[in-house]
Amino acid sequence: MKNMRFQMAAAVAASALWLGACGNSEQAVDTVETFANVTQDRLSNAAETPAEWLTYGGTYDEQRHSLLTQVNLETVGDLGVAWTYDLGTSRGVESTPIVVDGVMYVTSAWSIVYALDAKTGEELWVYDPGVNRAVGIKACCDVVNRGVAVWEGKIYLGVIDGRLEALDAKTGERIWSKVTVDQSKPYTITGAPRVVDGKVLIGNGGAELGVRGYLSAYDAESGDMTWRFYTVPNPEMLPDGAASDAAFEEIGNVTWGDTGAWKTDGGGGTVWDSIIYDEVNDAVIFGVGNGSPWNQSLRDPSGLDNLFLSSIVAVDAETGAYKWHFQTTPGDNWDYTATQTLILANLPLGEDGGDRRVVMQAPKNGFFYVLDAETGAFINGAGYVPQNWTTGLDENGRPVEVPEARYASTPFNQTPGPLGGHNWHPMAYNPEAKLAYIPAQEIPQAYSTDPRFAEHPTKWNTGADFSAGVPALVTSDVMKFLRSGLKGRLIAWDPVANAPRWTVEHDGPWNGGVLSTAGGVVFQGKLNGDFVAYDAASGDPLWSHDVKSGAASGPGTYEIDGEQYVTITTGWGSAFALAAGFAFDEKLGPAIGKVVTFKLGAEGEIEAPYVPEIDRTPNAEPFGTEAQLADGLVHYARNCTVCHGPFAVSSGVLPDLRWSTYTESADAWKAVVVDGTLQGAGMVSFADVLSEDDVEAIRAYVIQQAHNPADAVGGMQ
Ligand code: CA
């Protein structure tokens, strides 16, 4: 029934679309092939056809720089809302829309895909992969999705439960579906696939809970796997029969010890975001994530480098065979992923002052790197945010660590913390100005070895103690102090001078991805709901619009019938919103995510977010001994913080436990936390990690927090 309805809607909407699109389209519009009829030629020339946005990062080089100029320094002030589309979720939205042949393909939470008329926002079809909501517990950082890939009439989708699917671009009907992970393990997919020469590239996530990372290539037509490159060895250090075998035999296995939790925990190294294609060197270059568990003394007491954790790796696009790697953080100990935006460019860094093809990244660890794209050789690098875990980089780009940062015996208050100096929010690069625009932040965290570490296959396994330094009773002053330590900024980084050119300070972290245009404008959304245009050369603000929700994703731009559109997906949620709810502005509720699309002269309105009334009355009187409350704090920090917020203060994306009616009685609480009665809503049983006493201690702690005056300064609801 549902499909029928979508097909009919698609047919009606599609005919309306053609009326609108026939003015400028170079493709014949009356054949099926016009839906995402993307060939290798079109992908290779994407930069020269800026009317469309064909890949996650815009082009293979993923600079997120458009040659469109209608919206420019002079005109940008006239931007207004052309249309909005309701994504129907209050969970995190991180998607960059693909725009091809007049249609926008955009994703939302739970890996749902929407095909919209890019000119009007009219819905053509919706595809819901039907994910079991219990899978949500595997998602470290909300059930987000960053977008699709397009190729020869098909849409490629990574599903949060580990599937890779091909959809008919015209109807949204599923053509094939492949399970790319062992679904008994806590793998997830949030990243956008990429397509290179008929191969669909997809990675996965899960290294907070414990998995073994890899990147796979699948045949776009048949869905058969072509090659797989593992990023860490298997526990026996034996060949996998995979493209990575030779690399581990030659350079990888010797960087791992014989003992430690990596043998059972997977080791980590997930490829959860950045994957680019270097056409010049026919290489796929991808970013590798953190170790699992984070704490290296538990993961691998040998203290060796642990390849290819926290590395940028290049492989042959045809075979997946190893070409080179650069490890940003040897022996990762801090969730310092190198999965952040990778950008290819030509810079005047050749030996004779000529051009040199480089790859750039600002990974979590706080340093900006410029590498030779052909060899991976380190060219230059410097700290783009304050950091205190090293004294700098050596001549090969290797960080010179401060020994205390290993938090072997005492906690270390470190910056950047595990959310990084830069996270998934896409960086952009302007090849004329030769500036990279980094959505940077400062979110320090105290790292401490977890004395209670024991692995639990379906829960977080970091080996770091999230309760370290958390005061028993959080006062307003403590909340204000913690909030004041969180910073965010947009940095225009000069990769030749190896230094910032200009910086714009924001009022907090976790701001959005960046779009650069030849009109001399840089666009960035902020988590407070402002979508802002800056002068690309100076950072001066030119225009701003309140999009009435978090604006964290990467904006895009395209042109239809001679008009340039600028678009962004908005929404709450994702890792910071879940784990740091106390840090947010009261004005933003758990708003429904939207696609918000602007053009010059438009005057549309964005619907105000619906903020539900929450009864902020505690449902029970405080109880529990001091020891019980202290126990509750530890168990809460370990098991609940990452979704329900620190100090039991939620951002509102997931329930704020302080006001939950389940706190009313020990039996009701136990039914949820131990018996798993809300599993269908994503709240699975914690019986495997918590005793009934632990669960009751958490209830005592949550009720204490409900009676806590600290709420006056923080928390959405
Ligand atoms: Ca991580």
XYZ file of C-alpha atoms and ligand atoms in Angstrom:
718
model
C 0.000 0.000 0.000
C 2.683 2.400 1.106
C 4.761 1.804 -2.012
C 1.724 2.187 -4.215
C 0.966 5.503 -2.650
C 4.527 6.713 -3.107
C 4.598 5.562 -6.701
C 1.427 7.462 -7.468
C 2.705 10.515 -5.657
C 5.947 10.176 -7.568
C 4.167 10.018 -10.888
C 2.056 13.087 -10.165
C 4.924 15.048 -8.702
C 7.288 14.015 -11.468
C 5.026 15.417 -14.159
C 4.836 18.685 -12.234
C 8.598 18.638 -12.009
C 9.084 18.376 -15.740
C 6.972 21.452 -16.319
C 9.291 23.337 -14.033
C 12.548 21.802 -15.139
C 12.259 21.873 -18.933
C 13.668 25.394 -19.130
C 17.326 24.596 -18.582
C 17.851 20.876 -18.474
C 20.390 19.461 -20.881
C 19.085 15.934 -20.384
C 16.010 14.574 -22.094
C 13.366 14.761 -19.404
C 10.919 12.209 -20.737
C 12.916 9.049 -20.094
C 13.509 7.018 -16.969
C 17.250 7.509 -17.297
C 16.957 11.141 -16.296
C 16.571 10.127 -12.673
C 20.078 10.221 -11.247
C 21.580 9.166 -14.550
C 25.032 9.730 -13.155
C 27.980 8.342 -15.069
C 31.697 8.281 -14.321
C 32.063 11.216 -16.710
C 29.553 13.313 -14.792
C 31.194 12.514 -11.447
C 34.652 13.303 -12.833
C 33.423 16.672 -14.127
C 31.212 17.565 -11.169
C 33.186 20.721 -10.354
C 32.482 22.101 -13.852
C 28.722 21.437 -13.548
C 27.915 23.364 -10.374
C 24.166 23.447 -11.104
C 24.120 19.996 -9.477
C 25.530 18.548 -6.255
C 26.506 15.019 -7.215
C 28.417 13.567 -4.258
C 28.493 13.992 -0.495
C 31.354 16.503 -0.699
C 30.176 18.006 -4.017
C 32.964 16.477 -6.158
C 35.564 13.716 -5.865
C 37.996 16.219 -4.305
C 35.233 16.957 -1.731
C 36.177 20.637 -1.404
C 32.530 21.673 -0.931
C 33.353 24.672 -3.100
C 30.782 25.610 -5.752
C 31.531 27.675 -8.855
C 28.052 29.239 -8.716
C 28.227 33.025 -8.276
C 24.646 34.376 -8.391
C 24.670 34.428 -4.602
C 27.719 36.559 -3.901
C 29.114 39.291 -1.665
C 26.696 41.838 -3.118
C 23.519 39.717 -3.325
C 23.695 37.352 -0.377
C 21.698 39.741 1.803
C 18.645 39.058 -0.397
C 18.527 35.343 0.419
C 15.191 34.177 1.742
C 13.425 30.878 2.323
C 12.320 29.298 -0.992
C 10.857 26.169 0.569
C 11.094 23.864 3.565
C 10.388 20.155 3.891
C 9.574 18.449 7.179
C 11.793 15.415 7.849
C 9.459 14.112 10.543
C 12.058 13.407 13.217
C 13.344 15.057 16.357
C 16.483 12.870 16.224
C 19.786 14.023 14.770
C 19.986 15.139 11.133
C 23.442 15.263 9.497
C 22.613 14.826 5.828
C 24.047 16.694 2.857
C 21.448 16.577 0.049
C 22.427 15.256 -3.370
C 20.855 17.249 -6.226
C 20.803 15.684 -9.677
C 18.521 16.050 -12.699
C 16.196 18.384 -10.770
C 15.679 15.994 -7.853
C 17.048 16.278 -4.318
C 17.862 13.034 -2.479
C 18.227 13.594 1.239
C 18.324 11.345 4.303
C 17.130 11.668 7.849
C 17.327 9.772 11.136
C 16.820 5.985 10.969
C 18.279 6.030 7.404
C 15.053 7.210 5.754
C 15.495 8.622 2.231
C 13.418 11.414 0.704
C 13.294 12.345 -2.987
C 12.105 15.928 -3.426
C 11.576 18.297 -6.324
C 14.689 20.428 -5.805
C 12.914 23.525 -7.086
C 9.773 23.343 -4.950
C 10.451 20.834 -2.166
C 7.518 18.742 -3.311
C 7.812 15.123 -2.183
C 8.357 12.555 -4.956
C 8.861 9.470 -2.818
C 9.994 8.327 0.618
C 11.929 5.144 1.365
C 11.999 3.764 4.900
C 14.346 0.768 5.305
C 12.320 -0.364 8.340
C 15.058 -0.475 10.947
C 14.274 -2.315 14.185
C 14.355 0.530 16.726
C 16.234 -1.671 19.226
C 19.271 -1.140 16.955
C 19.409 2.416 18.323
C 21.354 1.244 21.373
C 24.285 0.369 19.075
C 24.506 3.939 17.757
C 27.138 5.806 19.762
C 26.048 9.164 18.418
C 22.358 9.011 17.583
C 20.676 7.237 14.668
C 21.948 9.761 12.128
C 22.705 9.452 8.423
C 24.879 11.779 6.355
C 23.493 11.089 2.891
C 23.285 8.905 -0.202
C 25.321 8.317 -3.360
C 23.919 8.270 -6.904
C 24.960 6.244 -9.954
C 23.223 5.179 -13.198
C 19.652 5.605 -12.054
C 20.183 4.238 -8.571
C 20.431 5.671 -5.074
C 22.843 4.006 -2.625
C 22.048 4.069 1.071
C 23.958 2.908 4.135
C 21.407 1.789 6.740
C 22.042 2.216 10.489
C 21.705 -1.575 11.007
C 24.584 -2.316 8.610
C 22.798 -2.800 5.296
C 23.914 -1.257 2.004
C 20.952 -0.803 -0.329
C 20.379 0.228 -3.932
C 17.104 2.031 -4.708
C 15.446 2.937 -7.975
C 16.027 6.700 -8.248
C 12.664 7.188 -9.954
C 10.421 5.246 -7.581
C 12.394 4.659 -4.387
C 11.848 0.926 -4.738
C 14.597 -1.286 -3.348
C 16.633 -3.040 -6.034
C 19.103 -4.889 -3.836
C 20.090 -5.034 -0.189
C 23.318 -6.418 1.272
C 24.207 -6.870 4.915
C 27.752 -5.478 5.144
C 28.436 -6.282 8.820
C 28.049 -9.044 11.378
C 24.709 -7.892 12.795
C 25.300 -9.795 16.036
C 27.953 -7.143 16.759
C 27.388 -3.439 17.520
C 28.101 -2.146 14.019
C 26.206 0.829 12.617
C 26.370 2.830 9.383
C 25.894 6.605 9.471
C 28.165 7.695 6.603
C 27.378 8.432 2.979
C 28.481 5.847 0.413
C 30.684 7.011 -2.483
C 30.722 5.552 -6.013
C 33.939 5.162 -8.005
C 33.909 3.521 -11.420
C 30.871 1.369 -10.679
C 31.962 0.405 -7.173
C 30.058 1.551 -4.084
C 32.328 2.284 -1.118
C 30.944 1.960 2.399
C 32.429 1.738 5.904
C 30.769 1.516 9.317
C 30.939 2.642 12.950
C 30.837 1.007 16.358
C 34.274 1.446 17.941
C 32.838 2.896 21.170
C 31.137 -0.441 21.816
C 33.706 -2.751 20.254
C 34.016 -3.813 16.605
C 36.718 -4.336 13.970
C 36.733 -1.641 11.290
C 36.944 -1.939 7.523
C 36.072 -0.305 4.221
C 34.313 -2.350 1.518
C 33.657 -1.905 -2.181
C 30.499 -3.401 -3.706
C 29.581 -3.734 -7.364
C 26.973 -1.027 -8.010
C 24.957 -3.229 -10.354
C 24.961 -6.606 -8.620
C 25.682 -5.682 -5.018
C 28.489 -8.260 -4.870
C 31.500 -7.327 -2.764
C 34.568 -6.473 -4.850
C 37.146 -5.880 -2.108
C 37.473 -5.186 1.609
C 40.277 -3.447 3.484
C 40.443 -4.130 7.219
C 41.954 -1.365 9.318
C 43.175 -3.537 12.206
C 44.355 -7.178 12.265
C 42.165 -10.078 13.329
C 42.984 -11.511 16.798
C 45.135 -14.316 15.357
C 46.941 -11.895 13.027
C 46.243 -14.314 10.171
C 45.321 -13.402 6.591
C 41.622 -12.590 6.070
C 41.677 -13.286 2.347
C 41.125 -9.532 2.000
C 42.817 -6.645 0.207
C 44.503 -5.626 3.464
C 46.375 -8.926 4.009
C 49.712 -7.821 2.543
C 49.711 -4.541 4.460
C 49.221 -6.333 7.782
C 51.865 -8.910 7.001
C 54.370 -6.238 6.020
C 53.733 -3.315 8.365
C 50.533 -3.746 10.403
C 50.794 -6.835 12.607
C 54.101 -5.765 14.184
C 52.373 -2.686 15.607
C 50.073 -4.779 17.831
C 50.945 -6.710 21.000
C 49.929 -10.256 21.911
C 47.563 -9.387 24.753
C 44.835 -6.938 25.605
C 41.155 -6.292 25.074
C 41.599 -5.699 21.330
C 41.668 -9.476 20.907
C 38.035 -9.752 21.984
C 36.836 -6.185 21.484
C 37.599 -5.907 17.761
C 40.273 -3.228 18.076
C 38.178 -0.454 16.502
C 39.400 1.584 13.538
C 36.021 2.100 11.929
C 35.716 4.009 8.652
C 32.589 5.924 9.550
C 32.809 9.117 7.549
C 35.373 10.430 5.105
C 36.091 8.447 1.907
C 37.455 10.317 -1.129
C 38.665 9.348 -4.589
C 41.916 10.771 -5.943
C 41.453 10.462 -9.710
C 45.018 11.573 -10.460
C 46.510 8.669 -8.494
C 43.537 6.288 -8.908
C 43.434 5.942 -5.137
C 40.643 5.721 -2.604
C 41.718 7.674 0.489
C 39.797 7.170 3.722
C 39.920 8.193 7.358
C 40.166 5.585 10.140
C 38.632 5.949 13.584
C 39.674 5.377 17.180
C 40.829 2.254 18.992
C 38.452 -0.050 20.818
C 38.565 0.205 23.748
C 39.836 3.800 23.764
C 42.217 3.203 26.658
C 45.361 1.729 25.130
C 46.659 0.272 28.391
C 43.591 -1.989 28.365
C 43.340 -2.410 24.587
C 46.981 -3.300 23.958
C 49.397 -2.980 26.897
C 52.364 -3.238 24.491
C 51.946 0.470 23.812
C 52.771 -0.011 20.111
C 51.364 2.211 17.345
C 48.364 -0.027 16.484
C 48.043 0.476 12.710
C 45.812 1.672 11.120
C 43.963 3.301 14.009
C 43.534 7.080 13.694
C 45.148 7.018 10.258
C 44.561 8.319 6.763
C 44.932 5.341 4.393
C 45.179 5.237 0.593
C 44.395 2.096 -1.409
C 44.182 1.184 -5.077
C 40.658 1.996 -6.269
C 40.419 -1.129 -8.430
C 41.752 -3.745 -6.004
C 41.796 -2.160 -2.545
C 45.532 -2.896 -2.294
C 47.476 -0.726 0.167
C 49.253 2.340 -1.229
C 50.226 4.476 1.789
C 49.116 5.590 5.223
C 49.698 8.445 7.622
C 48.907 7.860 11.278
C 47.747 11.054 12.984
C 47.645 9.586 16.508
C 49.912 6.554 17.084
C 48.621 4.277 19.849
C 45.307 6.157 20.085
C 44.181 6.535 23.686
C 41.555 9.295 23.455
C 38.961 8.520 20.734
C 41.082 10.638 18.374
C 39.528 9.567 15.092
C 41.042 10.562 11.748
C 37.685 10.122 10.022
C 37.150 13.858 9.615
C 36.689 15.567 6.230
C 39.440 14.742 3.707
C 39.977 17.292 0.942
C 42.173 17.041 -2.173
C 43.707 20.176 -3.682
C 46.698 21.504 -5.570
C 48.892 23.787 -3.468
C 52.108 25.669 -4.310
C 54.114 23.341 -2.108
C 56.164 21.573 -4.805
C 59.972 21.533 -4.621
C 60.265 24.213 -7.312
C 57.412 26.249 -5.894
C 55.077 24.555 -8.337
C 51.831 22.797 -7.630
C 51.740 19.733 -5.453
C 48.654 17.557 -5.106
C 47.820 17.267 -1.428
C 45.251 15.809 0.913
C 44.219 17.863 3.953
C 42.512 16.970 7.213
C 41.726 18.517 10.600
C 41.177 15.349 12.680
C 39.939 15.226 16.266
C 43.448 15.421 17.770
C 43.749 19.191 17.192
C 46.351 19.280 14.390
C 45.773 20.292 10.764
C 47.707 18.080 8.331
C 48.814 18.603 4.723
C 50.032 15.367 3.104
C 51.328 14.477 -0.351
C 48.380 12.796 -2.090
C 50.583 10.423 -4.069
C 52.796 9.177 -1.239
C 51.162 10.218 2.040
C 54.370 12.086 2.970
C 53.911 14.710 5.684
C 54.272 18.222 4.248
C 53.174 20.412 7.103
C 50.917 20.538 10.119
C 50.116 22.668 13.128
C 47.598 22.924 15.940
C 44.336 24.467 14.759
C 42.862 24.510 18.281
C 44.611 24.659 21.670
C 45.868 21.226 22.729
C 47.713 20.032 25.807
C 48.467 16.379 25.026
C 51.691 17.040 23.064
C 54.522 19.517 22.812
C 53.968 19.604 19.029
C 54.726 17.512 15.938
C 58.157 16.162 14.982
C 59.591 16.533 11.468
C 57.558 13.532 10.263
C 54.326 14.886 11.683
C 54.324 12.485 14.623
C 52.915 14.020 17.821
C 55.419 14.409 20.679
C 53.295 13.309 23.608
C 53.159 14.671 27.123
C 53.503 11.459 29.224
C 50.685 12.422 31.633
C 48.228 12.382 28.720
C 48.296 8.561 28.810
C 46.327 8.834 32.135
C 48.071 5.713 33.407
C 47.712 6.406 37.127
C 46.058 9.806 37.443
C 43.218 11.442 35.493
C 44.293 13.985 32.871
C 42.121 16.944 31.928
C 42.713 17.066 28.207
C 41.889 19.212 25.251
C 40.720 18.249 22.721
C 38.436 15.735 24.425
C 36.801 12.759 22.696
C 34.419 14.981 20.713
C 37.510 16.429 19.037
C 38.774 19.814 17.874
C 36.687 19.031 14.796
C 34.119 16.287 14.414
C 31.985 15.090 11.454
C 30.823 18.583 10.444
C 32.144 18.963 6.905
C 35.130 21.255 6.325
C 35.301 23.188 3.025
C 38.152 24.562 0.898
C 38.239 27.546 -1.461
C 40.860 26.843 -4.176
C 41.060 30.515 -5.240
C 41.540 31.908 -1.731
C 43.536 28.745 -0.835
C 41.789 28.588 2.520
C 40.289 25.619 4.354
C 37.271 26.472 6.533
C 37.225 24.364 9.702
C 34.177 24.059 12.005
C 36.393 23.911 15.100
C 35.625 23.576 18.799
C 37.033 23.182 22.286
C 35.369 20.511 24.449
C 37.891 19.403 27.078
C 37.420 16.206 29.060
C 39.068 14.478 31.994
C 40.326 11.043 30.919
C 40.780 8.397 33.592
C 41.280 4.640 33.484
C 38.064 2.840 34.398
C 38.880 0.641 37.397
C 35.725 -1.369 36.735
C 36.494 -2.135 33.086
C 34.969 -5.348 31.834
C 33.715 -5.883 28.321
C 30.022 -6.042 27.555
C 29.270 -6.894 23.952
C 26.304 -4.559 23.478
C 27.347 -1.571 25.604
C 30.022 1.126 25.520
C 33.515 -0.287 26.107
C 35.987 2.571 26.257
C 38.031 1.697 29.329
C 37.788 5.383 30.241
C 35.819 6.430 33.300
C 33.087 8.944 32.465
C 32.375 9.503 36.161
C 35.884 10.872 36.798
C 35.686 14.424 38.062
C 31.868 14.514 38.084
C 30.803 16.198 41.346
C 28.239 14.358 43.470
C 25.861 17.276 43.515
C 25.926 19.600 40.532
C 25.335 23.200 41.488
C 24.461 26.113 39.244
C 28.038 27.359 39.581
C 29.457 24.041 38.417
C 27.108 24.027 35.426
C 28.105 27.556 34.480
C 31.782 26.690 34.825
C 31.482 23.585 32.622
C 29.495 25.497 30.043
C 32.037 28.319 29.924
C 34.765 25.829 28.967
C 32.968 24.867 25.742
C 33.940 26.920 22.704
C 33.324 26.900 18.989
C 34.722 28.842 16.060
C 35.019 28.962 12.292
C 38.663 29.001 11.271
C 39.924 29.989 7.814
C 43.135 27.951 7.703
C 45.944 28.740 5.267
C 47.495 25.329 4.490
C 50.522 26.910 2.773
C 51.369 29.287 5.610
C 50.353 26.522 8.053
C 48.448 29.052 10.160
C 44.978 30.567 10.524
C 44.107 33.543 8.282
C 40.988 34.592 10.212
C 38.748 33.216 12.932
C 35.131 33.827 13.913
C 34.238 32.970 17.510
C 30.862 31.304 18.116
C 28.981 31.125 21.394
C 29.472 27.393 21.813
C 30.705 24.202 20.091
C 29.184 21.694 17.642
C 28.452 24.184 14.889
C 27.699 23.151 11.362
C 29.560 22.095 8.270
C 30.761 24.642 5.730
C 29.960 25.517 2.104
C 32.359 27.678 0.094
C 31.350 29.375 -3.167
C 33.041 31.264 -5.995
C 30.722 34.118 -5.070
C 33.195 34.783 -2.262
C 30.814 33.564 0.413
C 31.233 30.929 3.111
C 28.067 29.440 4.659
C 27.916 27.803 8.063
C 25.010 26.807 10.281
C 25.295 27.050 14.032
C 23.793 24.861 16.703
C 21.846 27.825 18.068
C 19.839 27.876 14.826
C 21.591 30.694 12.974
C 22.522 29.957 9.354
C 25.224 32.504 8.527
C 27.071 33.742 5.418
C 30.599 35.110 5.885
C 32.969 36.936 3.564
C 35.359 34.173 2.444
C 38.353 36.515 2.532
C 37.790 38.294 5.839
C 35.256 36.321 7.896
C 32.991 39.363 8.140
C 29.356 38.292 8.608
C 27.186 39.169 5.598
C 23.795 37.582 6.284
C 22.084 35.369 8.834
C 18.754 33.549 9.054
C 17.219 31.761 12.060
C 16.370 28.232 10.888
C 14.707 27.468 14.244
C 16.607 24.244 14.901
C 20.177 23.061 15.165
C 21.988 23.624 11.848
C 24.908 21.222 12.095
C 25.040 19.531 8.700
C 26.915 20.461 5.543
C 25.070 23.029 3.382
C 24.892 22.596 -0.392
C 24.080 24.717 -3.427
C 22.649 24.130 -6.915
C 20.915 25.955 -9.748
C 17.595 25.352 -11.517
C 16.067 27.553 -14.234
C 18.754 30.161 -13.758
C 18.257 30.510 -10.020
C 20.837 29.518 -7.411
C 19.587 27.675 -4.337
C 21.396 27.232 -1.019
C 20.152 24.361 1.121
C 20.768 22.877 4.545
C 19.227 20.095 6.608
C 18.406 21.088 10.166
C 17.736 19.033 13.250
C 18.658 18.327 16.770
C 20.382 15.266 18.160
C 23.704 13.588 17.334
C 26.540 12.920 19.749
C 26.948 16.297 21.427
C 23.227 16.967 21.758
C 22.718 13.618 23.464
C 25.773 13.714 25.683
C 25.943 17.398 26.581
C 22.335 18.500 26.778
C 23.077 20.854 29.635
C 25.091 23.057 27.309
C 22.267 24.171 25.075
C 20.323 27.316 24.697
C 16.830 27.093 26.166
C 15.233 28.504 23.043
C 15.860 25.385 21.003
C 13.674 22.428 21.758
C 13.851 19.009 20.171
C 12.696 20.550 16.914
C 11.519 18.522 13.940
C 14.308 18.299 11.361
C 13.807 20.010 8.041
C 15.338 20.680 4.673
C 15.527 24.482 4.446
C 16.268 25.867 0.990
C 17.024 29.506 0.188
C 17.159 31.609 -2.970
C 17.455 35.305 -3.733
C 14.293 37.318 -3.226
C 12.283 34.529 -1.615
C 10.215 35.337 1.472
C 9.088 31.983 2.885
C 8.648 31.278 6.579
C 10.056 28.484 8.709
C 7.524 26.969 11.048
C 8.335 27.557 14.724
C 9.483 24.402 16.509
C 6.962 22.526 18.562
C 8.184 22.345 22.137
C 6.120 19.907 24.182
C 5.053 20.880 27.683
C 7.022 18.891 30.218
C 5.884 18.515 33.807
C 9.044 19.295 35.745
C 7.823 17.841 38.999
C 9.945 15.084 40.539
C 7.973 11.844 40.675
C 9.438 10.638 43.968
C 11.002 11.985 47.140
C 14.798 11.790 47.416
C 16.106 8.582 48.970
C 19.298 6.582 49.335
C 22.446 6.610 51.433
C 25.502 8.636 50.445
C 27.172 5.449 49.257
C 24.140 4.502 47.176
C 24.044 7.943 45.539
C 27.759 7.782 44.789
C 27.222 4.355 43.222
C 24.318 5.734 41.240
C 26.476 8.543 39.860
C 29.131 6.093 38.653
C 26.653 3.719 37.030
C 24.713 6.609 35.487
C 27.891 8.143 34.048
C 28.992 4.812 32.651
C 25.718 3.604 31.158
C 23.279 6.482 30.746
C 25.187 9.755 30.122
C 25.879 9.203 26.429
C 22.152 9.163 25.598
C 20.301 10.841 28.468
C 22.851 13.580 29.192
C 25.311 14.339 31.982
C 23.998 14.784 35.541
C 20.683 13.319 34.271
C 20.055 16.579 32.374
C 18.874 15.730 28.851
C 18.805 17.897 25.740
C 15.276 16.620 25.172
C 16.149 14.418 22.184
C 15.823 11.379 24.409
C 13.739 11.465 27.613
C 14.985 13.515 30.540
C 14.954 10.844 33.222
C 14.447 13.351 36.032
C 10.849 13.874 34.961
C 10.167 10.294 33.899
C 7.168 8.709 35.613
C 9.155 5.468 35.685
C 11.196 6.940 38.548
C 8.070 6.734 40.714
C 8.635 3.175 41.920
C 11.490 0.708 42.051
C 9.375 -1.853 40.189
C 8.454 0.445 37.292
C 12.116 1.527 36.952
C 13.370 -2.050 37.061
C 10.832 -3.119 34.434
C 12.437 -0.712 31.956
C 16.122 -0.922 32.874
C 16.358 -4.609 33.807
C 13.420 -6.277 32.027
C 13.662 -4.146 28.869
C 9.957 -3.338 28.526
C 10.779 -0.315 26.322
C 13.080 -2.270 23.981
C 10.833 -1.454 21.034
C 11.555 2.232 21.609
C 15.306 1.624 21.661
C 15.763 1.342 25.447
C 17.126 -2.187 25.731
C 17.691 -4.128 28.949
C 20.857 -3.354 30.902
C 20.585 -6.616 32.883
C 23.907 -7.815 31.460
C 25.848 -4.891 32.944
C 23.827 -3.712 35.956
C 22.640 -5.559 39.063
C 19.258 -4.713 40.567
C 21.094 -2.793 43.298
C 22.961 -0.767 40.650
C 19.688 0.027 38.895
C 18.073 1.212 42.127
C 21.171 3.326 42.892
C 20.760 5.021 39.489
C 17.117 5.757 40.349
C 18.223 7.332 43.633
C 20.781 9.471 41.760
C 18.292 10.565 39.086
C 15.709 11.567 41.710
C 18.391 13.477 43.598
C 19.136 15.373 40.383
C 15.414 16.046 39.862
C 15.384 17.874 43.187
C 18.632 19.651 42.294
C 18.528 23.422 41.831
C 21.180 23.173 39.081
C 18.317 22.715 36.666
C 17.742 26.435 36.868
C 20.664 27.028 34.501
C 20.616 24.127 32.114
C 18.653 21.510 30.317
C 15.989 21.745 27.738
C 13.179 20.353 29.778
Ca 34.700 7.340 18.372
